[in-house]
XYZ file of C-alpha atoms in Angstrom:
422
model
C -49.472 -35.525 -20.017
C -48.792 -35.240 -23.552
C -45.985 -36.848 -25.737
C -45.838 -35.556 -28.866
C -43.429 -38.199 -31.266
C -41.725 -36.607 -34.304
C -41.987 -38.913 -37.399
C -40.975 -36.898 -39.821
C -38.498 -38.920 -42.197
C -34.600 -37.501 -43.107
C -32.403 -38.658 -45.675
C -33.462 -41.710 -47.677
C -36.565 -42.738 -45.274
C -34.195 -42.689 -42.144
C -36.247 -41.571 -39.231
C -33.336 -39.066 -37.559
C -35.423 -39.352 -34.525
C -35.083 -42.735 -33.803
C -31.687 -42.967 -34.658
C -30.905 -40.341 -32.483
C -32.485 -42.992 -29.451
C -30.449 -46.210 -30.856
C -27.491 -43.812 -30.682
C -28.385 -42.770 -27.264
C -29.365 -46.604 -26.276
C -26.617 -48.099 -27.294
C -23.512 -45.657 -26.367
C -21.271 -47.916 -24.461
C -21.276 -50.360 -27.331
C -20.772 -47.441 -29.436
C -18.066 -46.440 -28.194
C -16.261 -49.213 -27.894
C -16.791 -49.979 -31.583
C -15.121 -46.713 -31.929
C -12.020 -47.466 -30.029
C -11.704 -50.610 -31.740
C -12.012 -48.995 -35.132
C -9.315 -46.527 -34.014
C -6.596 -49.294 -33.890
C -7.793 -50.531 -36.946
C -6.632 -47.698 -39.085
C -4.428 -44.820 -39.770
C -4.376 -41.438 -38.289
C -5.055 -39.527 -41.091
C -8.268 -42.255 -42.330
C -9.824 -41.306 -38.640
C -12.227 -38.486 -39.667
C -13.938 -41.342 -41.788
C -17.210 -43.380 -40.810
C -17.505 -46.651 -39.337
C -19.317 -49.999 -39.814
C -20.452 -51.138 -35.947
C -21.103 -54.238 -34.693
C -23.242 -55.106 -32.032
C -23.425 -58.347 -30.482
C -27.123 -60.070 -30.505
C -26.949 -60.422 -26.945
C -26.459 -56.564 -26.658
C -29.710 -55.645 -28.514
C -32.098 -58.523 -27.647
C -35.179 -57.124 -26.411
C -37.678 -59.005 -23.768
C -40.314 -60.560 -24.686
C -43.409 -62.264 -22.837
C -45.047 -65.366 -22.802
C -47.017 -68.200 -20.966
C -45.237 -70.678 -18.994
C -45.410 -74.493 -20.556
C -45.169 -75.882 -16.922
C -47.014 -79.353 -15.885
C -47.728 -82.281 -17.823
C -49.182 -81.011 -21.741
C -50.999 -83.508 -23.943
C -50.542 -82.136 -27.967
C -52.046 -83.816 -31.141
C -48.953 -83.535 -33.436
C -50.855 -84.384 -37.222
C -49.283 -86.134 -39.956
C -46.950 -87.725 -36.953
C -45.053 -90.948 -38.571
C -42.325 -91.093 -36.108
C -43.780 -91.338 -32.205
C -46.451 -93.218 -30.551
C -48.006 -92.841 -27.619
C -45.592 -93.149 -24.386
C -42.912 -91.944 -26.286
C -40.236 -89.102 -24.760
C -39.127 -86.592 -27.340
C -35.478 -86.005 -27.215
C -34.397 -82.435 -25.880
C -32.921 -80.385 -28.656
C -29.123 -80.631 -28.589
C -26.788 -77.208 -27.929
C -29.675 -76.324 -24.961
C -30.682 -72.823 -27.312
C -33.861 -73.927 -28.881
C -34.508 -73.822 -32.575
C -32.911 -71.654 -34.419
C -29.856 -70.608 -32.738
C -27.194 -72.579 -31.677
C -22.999 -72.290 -30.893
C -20.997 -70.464 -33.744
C -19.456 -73.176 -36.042
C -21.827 -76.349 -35.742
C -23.121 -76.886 -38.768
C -26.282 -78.853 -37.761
C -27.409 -75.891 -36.131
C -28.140 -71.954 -37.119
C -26.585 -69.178 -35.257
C -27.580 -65.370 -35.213
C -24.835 -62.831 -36.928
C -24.104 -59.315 -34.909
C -26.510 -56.341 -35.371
C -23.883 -54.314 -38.157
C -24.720 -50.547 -39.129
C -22.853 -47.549 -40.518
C -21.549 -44.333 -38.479
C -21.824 -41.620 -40.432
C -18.596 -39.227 -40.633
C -20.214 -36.901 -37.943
C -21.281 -39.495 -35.877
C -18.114 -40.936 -35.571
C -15.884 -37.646 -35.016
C -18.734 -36.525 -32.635
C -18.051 -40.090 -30.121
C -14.152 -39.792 -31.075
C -13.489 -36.521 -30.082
C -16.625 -36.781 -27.075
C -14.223 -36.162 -24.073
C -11.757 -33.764 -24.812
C -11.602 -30.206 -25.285
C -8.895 -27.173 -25.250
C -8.037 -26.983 -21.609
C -7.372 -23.818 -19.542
C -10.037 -21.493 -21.210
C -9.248 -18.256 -18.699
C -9.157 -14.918 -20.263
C -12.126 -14.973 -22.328
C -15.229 -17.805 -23.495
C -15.174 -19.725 -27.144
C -18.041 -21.125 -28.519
C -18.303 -23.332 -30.572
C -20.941 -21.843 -33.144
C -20.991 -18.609 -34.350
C -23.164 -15.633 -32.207
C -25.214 -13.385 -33.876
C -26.828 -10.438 -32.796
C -30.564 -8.927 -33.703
C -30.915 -5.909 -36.056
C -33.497 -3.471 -37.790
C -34.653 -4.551 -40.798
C -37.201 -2.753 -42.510
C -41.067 -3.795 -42.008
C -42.933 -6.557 -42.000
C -46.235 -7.242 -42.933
C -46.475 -9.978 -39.815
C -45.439 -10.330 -36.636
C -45.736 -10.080 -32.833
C -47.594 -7.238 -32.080
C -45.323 -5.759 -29.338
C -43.064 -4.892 -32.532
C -45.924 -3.212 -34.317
C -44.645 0.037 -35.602
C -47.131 2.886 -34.860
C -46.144 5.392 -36.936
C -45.806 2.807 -39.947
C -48.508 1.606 -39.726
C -51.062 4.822 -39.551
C -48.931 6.329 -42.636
C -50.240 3.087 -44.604
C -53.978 3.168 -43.439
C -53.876 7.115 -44.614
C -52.959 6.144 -47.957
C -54.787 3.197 -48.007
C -58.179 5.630 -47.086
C -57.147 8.300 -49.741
C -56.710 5.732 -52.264
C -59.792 3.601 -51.394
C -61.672 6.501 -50.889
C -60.672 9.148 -54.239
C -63.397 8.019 -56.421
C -66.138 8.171 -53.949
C -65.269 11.479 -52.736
C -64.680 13.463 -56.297
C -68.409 12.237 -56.802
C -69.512 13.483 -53.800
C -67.962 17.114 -54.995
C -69.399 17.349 -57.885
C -72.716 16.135 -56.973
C -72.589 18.734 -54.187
C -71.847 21.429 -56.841
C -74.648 20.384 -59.532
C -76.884 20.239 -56.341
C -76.003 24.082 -54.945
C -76.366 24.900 -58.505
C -79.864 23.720 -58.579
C -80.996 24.983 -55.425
C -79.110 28.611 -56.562
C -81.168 28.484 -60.153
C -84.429 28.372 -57.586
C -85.623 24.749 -58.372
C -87.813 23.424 -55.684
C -87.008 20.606 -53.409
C -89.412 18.448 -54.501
C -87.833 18.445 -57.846
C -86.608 14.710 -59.015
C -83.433 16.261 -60.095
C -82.305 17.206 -56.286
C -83.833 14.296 -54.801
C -81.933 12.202 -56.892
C -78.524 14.091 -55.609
C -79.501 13.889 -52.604
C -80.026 9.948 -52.315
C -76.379 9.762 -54.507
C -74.410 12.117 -51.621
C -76.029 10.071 -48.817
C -75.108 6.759 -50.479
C -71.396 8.246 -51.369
C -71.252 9.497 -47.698
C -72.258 5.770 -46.275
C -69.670 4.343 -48.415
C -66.885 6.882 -46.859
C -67.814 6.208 -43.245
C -67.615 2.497 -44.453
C -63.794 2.565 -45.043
C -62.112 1.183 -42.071
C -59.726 4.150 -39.967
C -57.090 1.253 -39.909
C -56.787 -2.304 -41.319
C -54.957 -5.564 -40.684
C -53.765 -4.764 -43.799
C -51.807 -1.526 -43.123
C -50.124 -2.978 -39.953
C -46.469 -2.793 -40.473
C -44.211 -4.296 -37.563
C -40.434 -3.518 -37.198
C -38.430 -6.695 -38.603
C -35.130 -8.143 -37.044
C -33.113 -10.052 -38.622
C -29.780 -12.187 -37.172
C -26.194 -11.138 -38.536
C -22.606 -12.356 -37.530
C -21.169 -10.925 -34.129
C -17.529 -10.666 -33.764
C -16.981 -13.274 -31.256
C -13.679 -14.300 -29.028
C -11.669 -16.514 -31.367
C -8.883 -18.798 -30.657
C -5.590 -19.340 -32.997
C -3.911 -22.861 -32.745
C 0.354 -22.730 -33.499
C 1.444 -26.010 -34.807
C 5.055 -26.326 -34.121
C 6.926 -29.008 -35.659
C 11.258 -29.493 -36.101
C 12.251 -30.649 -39.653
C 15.942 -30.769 -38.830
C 18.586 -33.918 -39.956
C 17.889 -35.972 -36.244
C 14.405 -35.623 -36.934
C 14.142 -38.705 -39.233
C 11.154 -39.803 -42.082
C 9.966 -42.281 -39.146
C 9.673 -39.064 -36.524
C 7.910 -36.697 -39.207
C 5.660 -39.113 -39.867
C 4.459 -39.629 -36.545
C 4.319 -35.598 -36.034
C 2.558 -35.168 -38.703
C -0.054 -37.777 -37.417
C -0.404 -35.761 -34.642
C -0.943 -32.164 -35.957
C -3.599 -34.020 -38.252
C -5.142 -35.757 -35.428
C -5.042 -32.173 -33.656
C -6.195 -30.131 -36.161
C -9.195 -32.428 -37.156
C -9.887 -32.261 -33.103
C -9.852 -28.129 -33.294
C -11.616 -27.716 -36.802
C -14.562 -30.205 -35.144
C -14.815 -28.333 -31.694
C -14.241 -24.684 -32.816
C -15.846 -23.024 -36.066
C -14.366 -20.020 -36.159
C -10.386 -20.501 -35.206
C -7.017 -20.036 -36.923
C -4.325 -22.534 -37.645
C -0.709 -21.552 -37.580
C 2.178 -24.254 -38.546
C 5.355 -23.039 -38.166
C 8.525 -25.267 -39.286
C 11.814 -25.090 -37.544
C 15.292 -26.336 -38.766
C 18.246 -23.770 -38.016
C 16.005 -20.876 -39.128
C 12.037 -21.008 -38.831
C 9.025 -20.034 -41.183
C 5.971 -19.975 -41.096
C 4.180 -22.314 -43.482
C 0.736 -22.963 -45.337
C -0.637 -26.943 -44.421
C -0.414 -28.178 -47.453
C 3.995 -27.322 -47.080
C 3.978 -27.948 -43.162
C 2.783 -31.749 -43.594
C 4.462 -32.572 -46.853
C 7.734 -30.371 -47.382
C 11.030 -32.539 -47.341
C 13.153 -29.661 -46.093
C 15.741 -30.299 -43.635
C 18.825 -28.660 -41.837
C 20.506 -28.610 -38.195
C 18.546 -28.026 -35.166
C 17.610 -24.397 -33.155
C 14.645 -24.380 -31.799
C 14.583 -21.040 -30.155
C 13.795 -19.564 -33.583
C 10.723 -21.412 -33.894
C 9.656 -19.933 -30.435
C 11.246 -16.129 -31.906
C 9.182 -16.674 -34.414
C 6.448 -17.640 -32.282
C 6.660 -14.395 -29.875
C 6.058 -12.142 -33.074
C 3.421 -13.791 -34.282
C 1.445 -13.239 -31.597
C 2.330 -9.724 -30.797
C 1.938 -8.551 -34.510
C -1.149 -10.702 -35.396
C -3.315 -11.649 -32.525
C -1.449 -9.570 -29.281
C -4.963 -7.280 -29.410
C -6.288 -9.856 -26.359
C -9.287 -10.694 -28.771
C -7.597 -14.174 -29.545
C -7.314 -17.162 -26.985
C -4.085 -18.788 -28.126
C -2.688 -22.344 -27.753
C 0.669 -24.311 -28.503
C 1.332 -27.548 -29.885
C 5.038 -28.609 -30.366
C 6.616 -31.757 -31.594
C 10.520 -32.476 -31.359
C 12.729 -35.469 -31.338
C 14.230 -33.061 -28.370
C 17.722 -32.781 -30.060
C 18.947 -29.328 -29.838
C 22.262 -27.375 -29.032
C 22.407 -27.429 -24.901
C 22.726 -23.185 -24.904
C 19.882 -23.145 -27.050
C 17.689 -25.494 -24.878
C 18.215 -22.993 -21.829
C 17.145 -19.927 -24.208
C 13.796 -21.822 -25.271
C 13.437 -22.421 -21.417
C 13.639 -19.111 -20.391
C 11.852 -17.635 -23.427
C 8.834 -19.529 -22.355
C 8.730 -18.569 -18.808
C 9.619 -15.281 -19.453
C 8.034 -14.220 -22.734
C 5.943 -16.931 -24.788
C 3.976 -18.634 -21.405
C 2.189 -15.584 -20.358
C 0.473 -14.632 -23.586
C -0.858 -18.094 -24.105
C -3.591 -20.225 -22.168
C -1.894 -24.262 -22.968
C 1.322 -25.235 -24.513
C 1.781 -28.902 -25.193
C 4.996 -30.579 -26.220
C 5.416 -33.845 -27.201
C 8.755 -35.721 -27.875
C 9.302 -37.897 -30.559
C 12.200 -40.436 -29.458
C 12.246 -43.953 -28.172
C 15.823 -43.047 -26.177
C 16.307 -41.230 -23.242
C 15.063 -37.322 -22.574
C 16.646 -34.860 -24.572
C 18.321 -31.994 -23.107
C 15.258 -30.114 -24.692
C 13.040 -32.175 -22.590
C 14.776 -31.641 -18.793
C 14.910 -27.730 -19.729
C 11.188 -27.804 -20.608
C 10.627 -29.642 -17.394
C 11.284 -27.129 -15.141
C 8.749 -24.523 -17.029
C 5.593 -26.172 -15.521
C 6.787 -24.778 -12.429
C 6.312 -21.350 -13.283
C 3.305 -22.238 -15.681
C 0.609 -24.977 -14.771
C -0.895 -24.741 -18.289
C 2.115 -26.388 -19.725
C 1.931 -29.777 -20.459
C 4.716 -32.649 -21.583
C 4.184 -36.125 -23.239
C 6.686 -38.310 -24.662
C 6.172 -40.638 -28.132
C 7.563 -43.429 -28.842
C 5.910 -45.235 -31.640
C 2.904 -44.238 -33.855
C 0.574 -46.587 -31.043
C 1.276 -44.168 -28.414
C 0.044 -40.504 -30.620
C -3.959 -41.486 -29.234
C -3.194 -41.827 -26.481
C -0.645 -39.091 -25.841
C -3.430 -37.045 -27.222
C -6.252 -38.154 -25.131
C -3.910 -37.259 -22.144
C -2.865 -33.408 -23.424
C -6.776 -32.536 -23.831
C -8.646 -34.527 -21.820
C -11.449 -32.698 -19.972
C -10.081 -30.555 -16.685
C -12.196 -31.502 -13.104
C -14.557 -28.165 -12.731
């Protein structure tokens, strides 16, 4: 068997390789690190690297040696100190020179084995095990597919995509072109010769020997040129463009209303920006809509939806109006796979709360394939919140989470798109 090691150097003398195996090695401890850094910072800092710390213990590697078992005589030279019959002391801590308890100061320890996650590497173990649930009508990818398509011609390639015809069109013109000279001699030596021979001068002359010997050597030189040469071989080339793939569209629903205080946006906005780093990583080619609610709804750019200070009262049936005509005007053609994300505080006039209900059994749950909604309120449900309970009986691919401080938007996360059992 042969193994076949790939030492080519990325990046600054960084094997990619073996880094690649330490990350693989070490992935438990990884990501751990990970969570830990999580806590550590703020939602909208997460798409940054990481310093990670190992412990020693973690990446020790074993080592062999001979056993110093029995009774050992050893000539220490320059000794000043012992004399024969003398017991050494054992070395105090019990670790052997050289390492020793953390904070003695007679005595050297080893610090943790520290690198750097790069950005990619870090999203990459943060956003490992989850996905967009309930994929059903049609497959996403998550890179773009292409599709093969004529080209022109090469001058290389496999030679089941040799082109025939191409190819014997280049060797004609290569002959012709190779060949003119050689053949306008022959012509007019075969002319001065039948000239010659008609003006009655004898074979033996010099003058039609010497034609002679020219046509044969011009002949030799035709027959010499190859029919067809590497050279004229022309094979059809192929090259890779864009397919139009399935895409998905995301709808970021969020309420701005008076109830929904600076506290509540905040933590709303940390999750649309958790979720739409989380899509933009997983999917390359989807669409983002954030739609804003108050007592009348709009649809927004990002830059407005996570930084406007608008407010007003509370009806949240417009954002899902809004919502319904979206979708049937923009991506109703079945060529889009299209999820929900809603966050409330769950205040909202009690007629209005049975309209959203019934306008997501009815109207909004059966064009998309996951709606999440997450409420924002450390008090009791909203009325919001029991009407929305009731549509996962009618829908399965609706899902509910409640938050109550800024600790619990991982989490709540982690739940709403964690991998589905195959």
């Amino acid at each position: 068997m042969t193994y076949l090691i790939d030492r080519r150097l990325q990046g600054k003398n960084k094997s990619a390789v073996n880094r690649e195996r330490f990350l693989r090695r070490y992935k438990s401890q990884i990501k751990d690190a990970v969570g830990r850094a999580i806590k550590g910072r703020s939602i909208t800092d997460v798409e940054n690297g990481e310093k990670v710390s190992i412990p020693v213990k973690d990446v020790s590697e074993p080592s062999f040696g001979h056993a110093h078992g029995g009774v050992w005589e050893v000539v220490n030279p320059g000794n000043q100190e012992y004399q024969k019959g003398d017991q050494i002391n054992r070395p105090k801590g019990g670790g052997g020179a050289g390492r020793g308890k953390a904070g003695n100061s007679d005595q050297l320890s080893e610090d943790d084995f520290i690198f750097e996650l790069s950005r990619e590497e870090f999203m990459n173990y943060f956003f490992e095990d989850l996905e967009l649930p309930h994929m059903v009508k049609t497959q996403l990818t998550a890179s773009t597919d292409f599709k093969n398509q004529r080209a022109g011609y090469n001058m290389s390639g496999t030679p089941s995509n040799i082109h025939v015809l191409r190819s014997l069109r280049g060797a004609l013109g290569r002959r012709i072109a190779v060949g003119g000279g050689s053949r306008k001699r022959v012509t007019e030596a075969e002319r001065e010769l039948e000239a010659l021979l008609l003006e009655g001068v004898p074979l033996q002359d010099p003058r039609v020997i010497e034609l002679k010997k020219l046509i044969h050597h011009l002949h030799t030189r035709l027959l010499a040129i190859p029919f067809i040469d590497p050279f004229d071989l022309r094979y059809t080339n192929r090259v890779k463009v864009p397919k139009p793939m399935t895409q998905a569209v995301m709808f970021c629903i969020m309420d701005v209303s008076g109830s929904m205080d600076e506290t509540r946006k905040d933590t709303a906005k940390r999750f649309f920006i958790l979720l739409y780093l989380f899509l933009k990583r997983v999917y390359d080619k989807i669409d983002v809509v954030f739609i804003r609610h108050h007592t009348a709804a709009t649809e927004v750019d990002e830059e407005e939806f996570f930084h406007s200070r608008e407010s007003g009262g509370t009806v949240v049936s417009s954002a899902l109006h809004l919502l319904d005509k979206i979708i049937d005007e923009r991506f109703g053609a079945g060529n889009y796979n299209a999820y929900v994300a809603q966050a409330s505080d769950g205040d909202n006039w009690d007629n209005d709360s049975v309209l959203c209900r019934q306008l997501l059994v009815n109207t909004i749950m059966p064009k998309v394939q996951y709606y999440t909604y997450v409420e924002i309120t450390d008090g009791p449900p909203q009325n919001l919140w029991e009407q929305y309970s009731q549509v996962p009986d009618h829908h399965p691919h609706f899902a509910m989470q409640k938050i109550v401080t800024p600790a619990d938007i991982y989490p709540v996360f982690r739940e709403l798109f964690k991998k589905q059992p195959k």
